[in-house]
Structures are given as C-alpha cells and as structure tokens.
PDB file of C-alpha atoms in Angstrom:
ATOM      1  CA  MET C 203      16.389 268.204  40.223  1.00  0.00           C
ATOM      2  CA  ILE C 204      17.415 270.981  41.995  1.00  0.00           C
ATOM      3  CA  LEU C 205      18.443 274.400  40.883  1.00  0.00           C
ATOM      4  CA  ALA C 206      21.273 275.917  43.557  1.00  0.00           C
ATOM      5  CA  ILE C 207      21.973 279.808  43.704  1.00  0.00           C
ATOM      6  CA  ASP C 208      24.369 282.050  46.434  1.00  0.00           C
ATOM      7  CA  THR C 209      24.632 285.541  46.190  1.00  0.00           C
ATOM      8  CA  SER C 210      26.119 286.136  49.757  1.00  0.00           C
ATOM      9  CA  ALA C 211      29.864 286.859  48.078  1.00  0.00           C
ATOM     10  CA  GLY C 212      30.034 286.458  44.524  1.00  0.00           C
ATOM     11  CA  THR C 213      27.550 284.383  42.414  1.00  0.00           C
ATOM     12  CA  SER C 214      27.383 280.654  42.618  1.00  0.00           C
ATOM     13  CA  VAL C 215      24.812 278.407  40.189  1.00  0.00           C
ATOM     14  CA  ALA C 216      24.656 275.244  40.164  1.00  0.00           C
ATOM     15  CA  LEU C 217      22.039 271.987  38.721  1.00  0.00           C
ATOM     16  CA  ARG C 218      22.036 268.494  41.027  1.00  0.00           C
ATOM     17  CA  ALA C 219      20.130 265.981  40.302  1.00  0.00           C
ATOM     18  CA  GLY C 220      20.319 262.632  42.448  1.00  0.00           C
ATOM     19  CA  ALA C 221      23.497 262.399  44.180  1.00  0.00           C
ATOM     20  CA  GLY C 222      25.528 264.617  42.505  1.00  0.00           C
ATOM     21  CA  THR C 223      26.168 268.157  41.056  1.00  0.00           C
ATOM     22  CA  LEU C 224      25.487 268.205  37.163  1.00  0.00           C
ATOM     23  CA  VAL C 225      27.127 271.507  36.550  1.00  0.00           C
ATOM     24  CA  GLN C 226      28.320 274.898  38.552  1.00  0.00           C
ATOM     25  CA  ARG C 227      29.466 277.758  37.122  1.00  0.00           C
ATOM     26  CA  ASP C 228      30.432 280.890  39.550  1.00  0.00           C
ATOM     27  CA  SER C 229      31.473 284.541  38.959  1.00  0.00           C
ATOM     28  CA  GLU C 230      33.521 285.702  41.767  1.00  0.00           C
ATOM     29  CA  ASP C 231      32.746 289.545  41.304  1.00  0.00           C
ATOM     30  CA  PRO C 232      31.074 290.970  44.918  1.00  0.00           C
ATOM     31  CA  MET C 233      29.415 293.522  42.727  1.00  0.00           C
ATOM     32  CA  ARG C 234      28.080 292.471  39.857  1.00  0.00           C
ATOM     33  CA  HIS C 235      25.347 289.841  40.915  1.00  0.00           C
ATOM     34  CA  ALA C 236      22.610 291.258  39.071  1.00  0.00           C
ATOM     35  CA  GLU C 237      24.777 291.203  35.931  1.00  0.00           C
ATOM     36  CA  ALA C 238      25.557 287.673  36.517  1.00  0.00           C
ATOM     37  CA  ILE C 239      22.651 285.771  37.947  1.00  0.00           C
ATOM     38  CA  GLY C 240      20.350 285.372  35.036  1.00  0.00           C
ATOM     39  CA  PRO C 241      23.741 284.260  32.343  1.00  0.00           C
ATOM     40  CA  LEU C 242      24.736 281.990  35.240  1.00  0.00           C
ATOM     41  CA  ILE C 243      20.897 280.442  35.392  1.00  0.00           C
ATOM     42  CA  ALA C 244      20.692 280.384  31.673  1.00  0.00           C
ATOM     43  CA  ASP C 245      24.649 278.667  31.350  1.00  0.00           C
ATOM     44  CA  VAL C 246      24.321 275.841  34.197  1.00  0.00           C
ATOM     45  CA  LEU C 247      21.180 274.932  32.158  1.00  0.00           C
ATOM     46  CA  ALA C 248      21.899 274.974  28.706  1.00  0.00           C
ATOM     47  CA  THR C 249      25.521 273.249  29.571  1.00  0.00           C
ATOM     48  CA  ALA C 250      23.552 270.181  31.647  1.00  0.00           C
ATOM     49  CA  GLU C 251      21.040 270.013  28.698  1.00  0.00           C
ATOM     50  CA  ILE C 252      17.935 270.535  31.481  1.00  0.00           C
ATOM     51  CA  GLU C 253      14.727 272.150  30.448  1.00  0.00           C
ATOM     52  CA  PRO C 254      13.928 274.643  32.960  1.00  0.00           C
ATOM     53  CA  THR C 255      10.480 272.367  33.866  1.00  0.00           C
ATOM     54  CA  ALA C 256      12.704 269.974  34.880  1.00  0.00           C
ATOM     55  CA  VAL C 257      13.504 271.820  38.289  1.00  0.00           C
ATOM     56  CA  ASP C 258      11.551 270.907  40.947  1.00  0.00           C
ATOM     57  CA  VAL C 259      13.325 272.461  44.185  1.00  0.00           C
ATOM     58  CA  VAL C 260      15.134 276.179  44.222  1.00  0.00           C
ATOM     59  CA  ALA C 261      17.187 276.556  47.423  1.00  0.00           C
ATOM     60  CA  VAL C 262      18.854 279.389  47.492  1.00  0.00           C
ATOM     61  CA  GLY C 263      21.544 280.808  50.215  1.00  0.00           C
ATOM     62  CA  VAL C 264      20.035 283.750  52.468  1.00  0.00           C
ATOM     63  CA  GLY C 265      23.475 284.631  53.674  1.00  0.00           C
ATOM     64  CA  PRO C 266      24.634 286.059  56.111  1.00  0.00           C
ATOM     65  CA  GLY C 267      25.964 288.684  53.066  1.00  0.00           C
ATOM     66  CA  PRO C 268      25.520 292.296  51.815  1.00  0.00           C
ATOM     67  CA  PHE C 269      21.586 293.528  51.666  1.00  0.00           C
ATOM     68  CA  THR C 270      21.936 294.108  47.578  1.00  0.00           C
ATOM     69  CA  GLY C 271      24.100 291.058  46.751  1.00  0.00           C
ATOM     70  CA  LEU C 272      21.827 288.817  49.021  1.00  0.00           C
ATOM     71  CA  ARG C 273      18.710 290.473  47.653  1.00  0.00           C
ATOM     72  CA  VAL C 274      19.688 289.695  44.131  1.00  0.00           C
ATOM     73  CA  GLY C 275      19.997 285.927  44.695  1.00  0.00           C
ATOM     74  CA  ILE C 276      16.869 285.323  46.614  1.00  0.00           C
ATOM     75  CA  ALA C 277      14.462 287.266  44.377  1.00  0.00           C
ATOM     76  CA  ALA C 278      16.084 285.357  41.636  1.00  0.00           C
ATOM     77  CA  GLY C 279      15.084 281.685  43.127  1.00  0.00           C
ATOM     78  CA  GLU C 280      11.877 282.795  44.394  1.00  0.00           C
ATOM     79  CA  ALA C 281      10.930 283.982  40.564  1.00  0.00           C
ATOM     80  CA  PHE C 282      12.406 280.690  38.686  1.00  0.00           C
ATOM     81  CA  ALA C 283      10.037 279.182  41.851  1.00  0.00           C
ATOM     82  CA  LEU C 284       7.081 281.529  41.199  1.00  0.00           C
ATOM     83  CA  GLY C 285       7.574 280.700  37.401  1.00  0.00           C
ATOM     84  CA  ARG C 286       7.941 276.639  37.558  1.00  0.00           C
ATOM     85  CA  GLY C 287       5.399 276.253  40.246  1.00  0.00           C
ATOM     86  CA  CYS C 288       7.880 274.302  42.470  1.00  0.00           C
ATOM     87  CA  ALA C 289       9.644 274.511  45.903  1.00  0.00           C
ATOM     88  CA  LEU C 290      11.828 277.372  47.372  1.00  0.00           C
ATOM     89  CA  VAL C 291      14.512 275.869  49.928  1.00  0.00           C
ATOM     90  CA  PRO C 292      15.846 278.496  51.808  1.00  0.00           C
ATOM     91  CA  VAL C 293      19.414 277.738  53.047  1.00  0.00           C
ATOM     92  CA  PRO C 294      21.490 279.487  55.825  1.00  0.00           C
ATOM     93  CA  SER C 295      25.115 279.903  53.091  1.00  0.00           C
ATOM     94  CA  HIS C 296      27.519 279.251  56.537  1.00  0.00           C
ATOM     95  CA  ASP C 297      25.548 276.179  56.723  1.00  0.00           C
ATOM     96  CA  ALA C 298      26.062 274.862  53.116  1.00  0.00           C
ATOM     97  CA  VAL C 299      29.613 275.613  53.884  1.00  0.00           C
ATOM     98  CA  ALA C 300      29.751 273.185  56.895  1.00  0.00           C
ATOM     99  CA  PHE C 301      27.524 270.572  55.349  1.00  0.00           C
ATOM    100  CA  GLY C 302      30.140 270.310  52.471  1.00  0.00           C
ATOM    101  CA  TRP C 303      33.197 269.862  54.842  1.00  0.00           C
ATOM    102  CA  TYR C 304      31.775 267.832  56.933  1.00  0.00           C
ATOM    103  CA  ALA C 305      30.395 265.145  54.129  1.00  0.00           C
ATOM    104  CA  ALA C 306      34.160 264.970  53.163  1.00  0.00           C
ATOM    105  CA  GLY C 307      34.604 262.976  56.014  1.00  0.00           C
ATOM    106  CA  ASN C 308      36.210 265.818  58.372  1.00  0.00           C
ATOM    107  CA  ALA C 309      35.114 265.789  61.678  1.00  0.00           C
ATOM    108  CA  GLY C 310      35.624 268.350  64.764  1.00  0.00           C
ATOM    109  CA  ARG C 311      34.396 272.167  65.496  1.00  0.00           C
ATOM    110  CA  LEU C 312      34.245 273.921  62.960  1.00  0.00           C
ATOM    111  CA  GLN C 313      34.153 278.061  62.773  1.00  0.00           C
ATOM    112  CA  VAL C 314      33.252 279.283  59.299  1.00  0.00           C
ATOM    113  CA  VAL C 315      33.792 283.348  58.378  1.00  0.00           C
ATOM    114  CA  THR C 316      33.159 285.140  55.473  1.00  0.00           C
ATOM    115  CA  ASP C 317      33.774 288.996  54.758  1.00  0.00           C
ATOM    116  CA  ALA C 318      30.965 291.344  55.736  1.00  0.00           C
ATOM    117  CA  ARG C 319      33.269 294.509  55.057  1.00  0.00           C
ATOM    118  CA  ARG C 320      33.693 297.666  56.537  1.00  0.00           C
ATOM    119  CA  ARG C 321      36.718 295.483  58.585  1.00  0.00           C
ATOM    120  CA  GLU C 322      34.176 293.384  60.133  1.00  0.00           C
ATOM    121  CA  VAL C 323      33.826 289.246  59.496  1.00  0.00           C
ATOM    122  CA  ALA C 324      30.241 286.954  59.775  1.00  0.00           C
ATOM    123  CA  VAL C 325      31.287 284.047  61.973  1.00  0.00           C
ATOM    124  CA  SER C 326      29.274 280.685  62.566  1.00  0.00           C
ATOM    125  CA  ASP C 327      30.518 277.734  64.487  1.00  0.00           C
ATOM    126  CA  TYR C 328      29.712 274.259  64.413  1.00  0.00           C
ATOM    127  CA  ASP C 329      30.018 270.831  66.651  1.00  0.00           C
ATOM    128  CA  GLY C 330      29.636 268.081  64.278  1.00  0.00           C
ATOM    129  CA  VAL C 331      26.488 266.886  62.863  1.00  0.00           C
ATOM    130  CA  ASP C 332      23.054 265.402  63.619  1.00  0.00           C
ATOM    131  CA  ALA C 333      21.714 262.043  62.628  1.00  0.00           C
ATOM    132  CA  ASP C 334      20.572 263.461  59.613  1.00  0.00           C
ATOM    133  CA  GLY C 335      24.355 264.700  58.849  1.00  0.00           C
ATOM    134  CA  VAL C 336      22.736 268.194  58.981  1.00  0.00           C
ATOM    135  CA  PRO C 337      25.641 270.256  60.790  1.00  0.00           C
ATOM    136  CA  VAL C 338      24.877 271.547  64.318  1.00  0.00           C
ATOM    137  CA  ARG C 339      25.058 275.031  64.261  1.00  0.00           C
ATOM    138  CA  VAL C 340      26.194 276.409  68.257  1.00  0.00           C
ATOM    139  CA  GLY C 341      27.020 279.826  67.353  1.00  0.00           C
ATOM    140  CA  GLY C 342      26.045 282.537  65.139  1.00  0.00           C
ATOM    141  CA  PRO C 343      25.759 284.144  62.744  1.00  0.00           C
ATOM    142  CA  VAL C 344      27.359 287.179  63.979  1.00  0.00           C
ATOM    143  CA  LEU C 345      29.492 290.299  63.162  1.00  0.00           C
ATOM    144  CA  HIS C 346      32.903 290.289  64.581  1.00  0.00           C
ATOM    145  CA  LEU C 347      35.713 293.260  63.714  1.00  0.00           C
ATOM    146  CA  ARG C 348      38.152 290.771  61.564  1.00  0.00           C
ATOM    147  CA  THR C 349      41.102 291.372  64.195  1.00  0.00           C
ATOM    148  CA  GLU C 350      38.637 290.234  67.184  1.00  0.00           C
ATOM    149  CA  VAL C 351      37.865 286.730  65.738  1.00  0.00           C
ATOM    150  CA  PRO C 352      37.132 284.579  69.035  1.00  0.00           C
ATOM    151  CA  GLU C 353      38.880 281.271  68.577  1.00  0.00           C
ATOM    152  CA  ALA C 354      35.994 278.547  69.145  1.00  0.00           C
ATOM    153  CA  SER C 355      37.285 275.907  66.638  1.00  0.00           C
ATOM    154  CA  ASP C 356      39.684 273.733  65.734  1.00  0.00           C
ATOM    155  CA  VAL C 357      39.165 274.373  62.081  1.00  0.00           C
ATOM    156  CA  ARG C 358      38.756 277.948  60.604  1.00  0.00           C
ATOM    157  CA  ILE C 359      37.508 278.134  56.909  1.00  0.00           C
ATOM    158  CA  GLU C 360      37.224 281.526  55.422  1.00  0.00           C
ATOM    159  CA  PRO C 361      35.916 280.970  52.044  1.00  0.00           C
ATOM    160  CA  THR C 362      35.719 283.815  49.453  1.00  0.00           C
ATOM    161  CA  GLN C 363      32.528 282.164  47.865  1.00  0.00           C
ATOM    162  CA  ILE C 364      29.765 280.217  48.935  1.00  0.00           C
ATOM    163  CA  ALA C 365      29.534 277.279  45.967  1.00  0.00           C
ATOM    164  CA  ALA C 366      26.083 276.478  44.950  1.00  0.00           C
ATOM    165  CA  GLY C 367      26.576 273.332  45.059  1.00  0.00           C
ATOM    166  CA  ASP C 368      27.148 272.837  48.568  1.00  0.00           C
ATOM    167  CA  VAL C 369      23.793 274.679  48.775  1.00  0.00           C
ATOM    168  CA  ALA C 370      22.393 272.422  46.813  1.00  0.00           C
ATOM    169  CA  ARG C 371      23.874 268.937  48.691  1.00  0.00           C
ATOM    170  CA  LEU C 372      22.121 270.599  52.003  1.00  0.00           C
ATOM    171  CA  ALA C 373      18.988 271.757  50.431  1.00  0.00           C
ATOM    172  CA  ALA C 374      18.712 267.920  49.352  1.00  0.00           C
ATOM    173  CA  ALA C 375      19.204 266.728  53.002  1.00  0.00           C
ATOM    174  CA  LEU C 376      16.792 269.239  53.811  1.00  0.00           C
ATOM    175  CA  CYS C 377      14.133 267.747  51.724  1.00  0.00           C
ATOM    176  CA  ASP C 378      14.576 264.219  52.165  1.00  0.00           C
ATOM    177  CA  THR C 379      14.224 264.651  55.965  1.00  0.00           C
ATOM    178  CA  GLY C 380      11.482 267.086  55.303  1.00  0.00           C
ATOM    179  CA  ARG C 381      13.542 270.147  57.432  1.00  0.00           C
ATOM    180  CA  SER C 382      13.649 273.550  57.336  1.00  0.00           C
ATOM    181  CA  LEU C 383      16.550 275.609  59.147  1.00  0.00           C
ATOM    182  CA  SER C 384      15.601 278.606  58.080  1.00  0.00           C
ATOM    183  CA  ASP C 385      12.371 280.983  57.942  1.00  0.00           C
ATOM    184  CA  GLY C 386      13.654 282.204  54.456  1.00  0.00           C
ATOM    185  CA  ALA C 387      14.301 285.686  55.849  1.00  0.00           C
ATOM    186  CA  ALA C 388      17.704 286.562  54.253  1.00  0.00           C
ATOM    187  CA  ILE C 389      20.520 287.196  57.129  1.00  0.00           C
ATOM    188  CA  TYR C 390      21.861 290.735  56.580  1.00  0.00           C
ATOM    189  CA  LEU C 391      23.817 291.361  60.517  1.00  0.00           C
ATOM    190  CA  ARG C 392      23.492 295.200  59.871  1.00  0.00           C
ATOM    191  CA  PRO C 393      20.908 297.101  58.442  1.00  0.00           C
ATOM    192  CA  PRO C 394      20.897 298.342  54.660  1.00  0.00           C
ATOM    193  CA  ASP C 395      23.031 301.331  53.929  1.00  0.00           C
ATOM    194  CA  VAL C 396      20.489 303.564  52.544  1.00  0.00           C
ATOM    195  CA  THR C 397      17.108 303.688  53.675  1.00  0.00           C
ATOM    196  CA  LEU C 398      13.692 305.536  53.052  1.00  0.00           C
ATOM    197  CA  ALA C 399      13.685 308.746  53.969  1.00  0.00           C
ATOM    198  CA  ALA C 400      10.424 309.827  56.853  1.00  0.00           C
ATOM    199  CA  PRO C 401       7.605 311.660  54.471  1.00  0.00           C
ATOM    200  CA  LYS C 402       7.396 315.120  54.877  1.00  0.00           C
ATOM    201  CA  GLN C 403       4.556 316.453  57.217  1.00  0.00           C
ATOM    202  CA  VAL C 404       2.172 318.816  55.272  1.00  0.00           C
ATOM    203  CA  ALA C 405       1.296 321.878  57.502  1.00  0.00           C
ATOM    204  CA  GLN C 406      -2.493 322.223  58.091  1.00  0.00           C
ATOM    205  CA  PRO C 407      -3.700 325.362  57.235  1.00  0.00           C
ATOM    206  CA  THR C 408      -5.374 327.490  60.251  1.00  0.00           C
ATOM    207  CA  ARG C 409      -7.764 329.342  59.911  1.00  0.00           C
ATOM    208  CA  ALA C 410      -6.229 332.537  59.471  1.00  0.00           C
ATOM    209  CA  ASP C 411      -4.930 330.955  56.283  1.00  0.00           C
ATOM    210  CA  ARG C 412      -8.454 329.746  55.397  1.00  0.00           C
ATOM    211  CA  ASP C 413     -10.110 333.437  55.914  1.00  0.00           C
ATOM    212  CA  HIS C 414      -7.585 335.290  53.709  1.00  0.00           C
ATOM    213  CA  THR C 415      -7.693 332.832  51.203  1.00  0.00           C
ATOM    214  CA  ALA C 416     -11.739 332.724  51.170  1.00  0.00           C
ATOM    215  CA  ASP C 417     -11.452 336.918  51.144  1.00  0.00           C
ATOM    216  CA  ARG C 418      -9.393 336.282  47.963  1.00  0.00           C
ATOM    217  CA  GLY C 419     -11.719 334.445  46.295  1.00  0.00           C
ATOM    218  CA  ARG C 420     -15.094 337.298  46.864  1.00  0.00           C
ATOM    219  CA  ARG C 421     -12.918 340.010  45.554  1.00  0.00           C
TER     220      ARG C 421
END
C-alpha cells in the first residue's frame, strides 16, 4: 500500500494498492498546502477504509516547486513514514508526470512545464522510457522565462497540479526494480525568499573599557 503526496503546485494525496489507485484527493490552491495536507491524508484513508498501519510505502514529490509548498508535503511524508516505520520514496514531480504520460501508451519526446512564479517556469525534457518503463530525462529541471521556453519536444504538457496517483505509480515501479531517481533533496531551482539574518557581532571590550569598569567598582 502506497501513500503518495505532492505539494509542488497544489496539494494532491493518493492511495495505491496493487496495480491501481484506490482514491485521490486534490486541492488546487497553491497557497494553502499546510491547511490542506492533513485533511486530505485523513480523507483518502477514510474513503479507502484503510488504516494508517496498512501503508507500506510513502512516496513524496520532491519538485521542482516553491520552497514553502514543497517543504509542507515532504515534511508530512517524512513524519508519516517515521511514525509508521515504513519506507520513504522521493519522486521528482516532473518524472511522475512523464511516467503517467508514457504509461498511457504515448511515445516520443516530451516536455513537462510547470509554473515557477515570477514569470518563470520549470522545464524538464524526456525521450521515451528505459527497460523498466521509467522516463528517460534528457534535460532539466531548469528555470526559463515563460516567454523563452525552448522547443525541444514533440509534445509539451503544462499541468497546473501534479497528480499524487502518478507519483504513486512511479514509486511502485521504482520499488519493484529497486531503483532511485532522487536523493530526497527538494528541487527548488532557486533559493528561498526568506533567509536567516547573519548574527550580530558583539564588540569585545577594550583594555580601557575594562580599566574604567574596574575603577567604577572600587569607588
């Protein structure tokens, strides 16, 4: 039983057993991942009448995507896998889209393009599948201005959301073949908007300062 989560765009959660997706629930709101993730996980488990203890694998989409959104999904997946004591499988989100497209019987070169905000898009290019049916990524993911995406494929897909069902399907294929497509690191493509400020340097007292303090103490 695979629980799959992707928050690289909106929020999508799915359960997969055997060869099919039991249930998938989605929220297309790209700004409310934290509010959506818990209820969606609870909903898919309840709808499928599956106890959390029945989950053997947690698959998480690792992007590309915005910093905050990705962290919500990855953290939720890590927490569930830790609590359940089961395997965590990181899945590049664009690879999941490509896997779903090729698994539907399509062939040829494919380009996956997703919104990266700031008038930019994240782009990945694929050229068929390998012997295990896993998409062969030949470029990206990389950022381009929306108006400057190179033509490098027969077909371009621009999903507004990554289906967790596709994340689960690719995770199942990876588990079956013992392969990995990611080290688990989130694919942000740009640094976070908010960074920690550098710590302030505290000036060390001079000898004159110490002498002055000592004099005051003797008075």
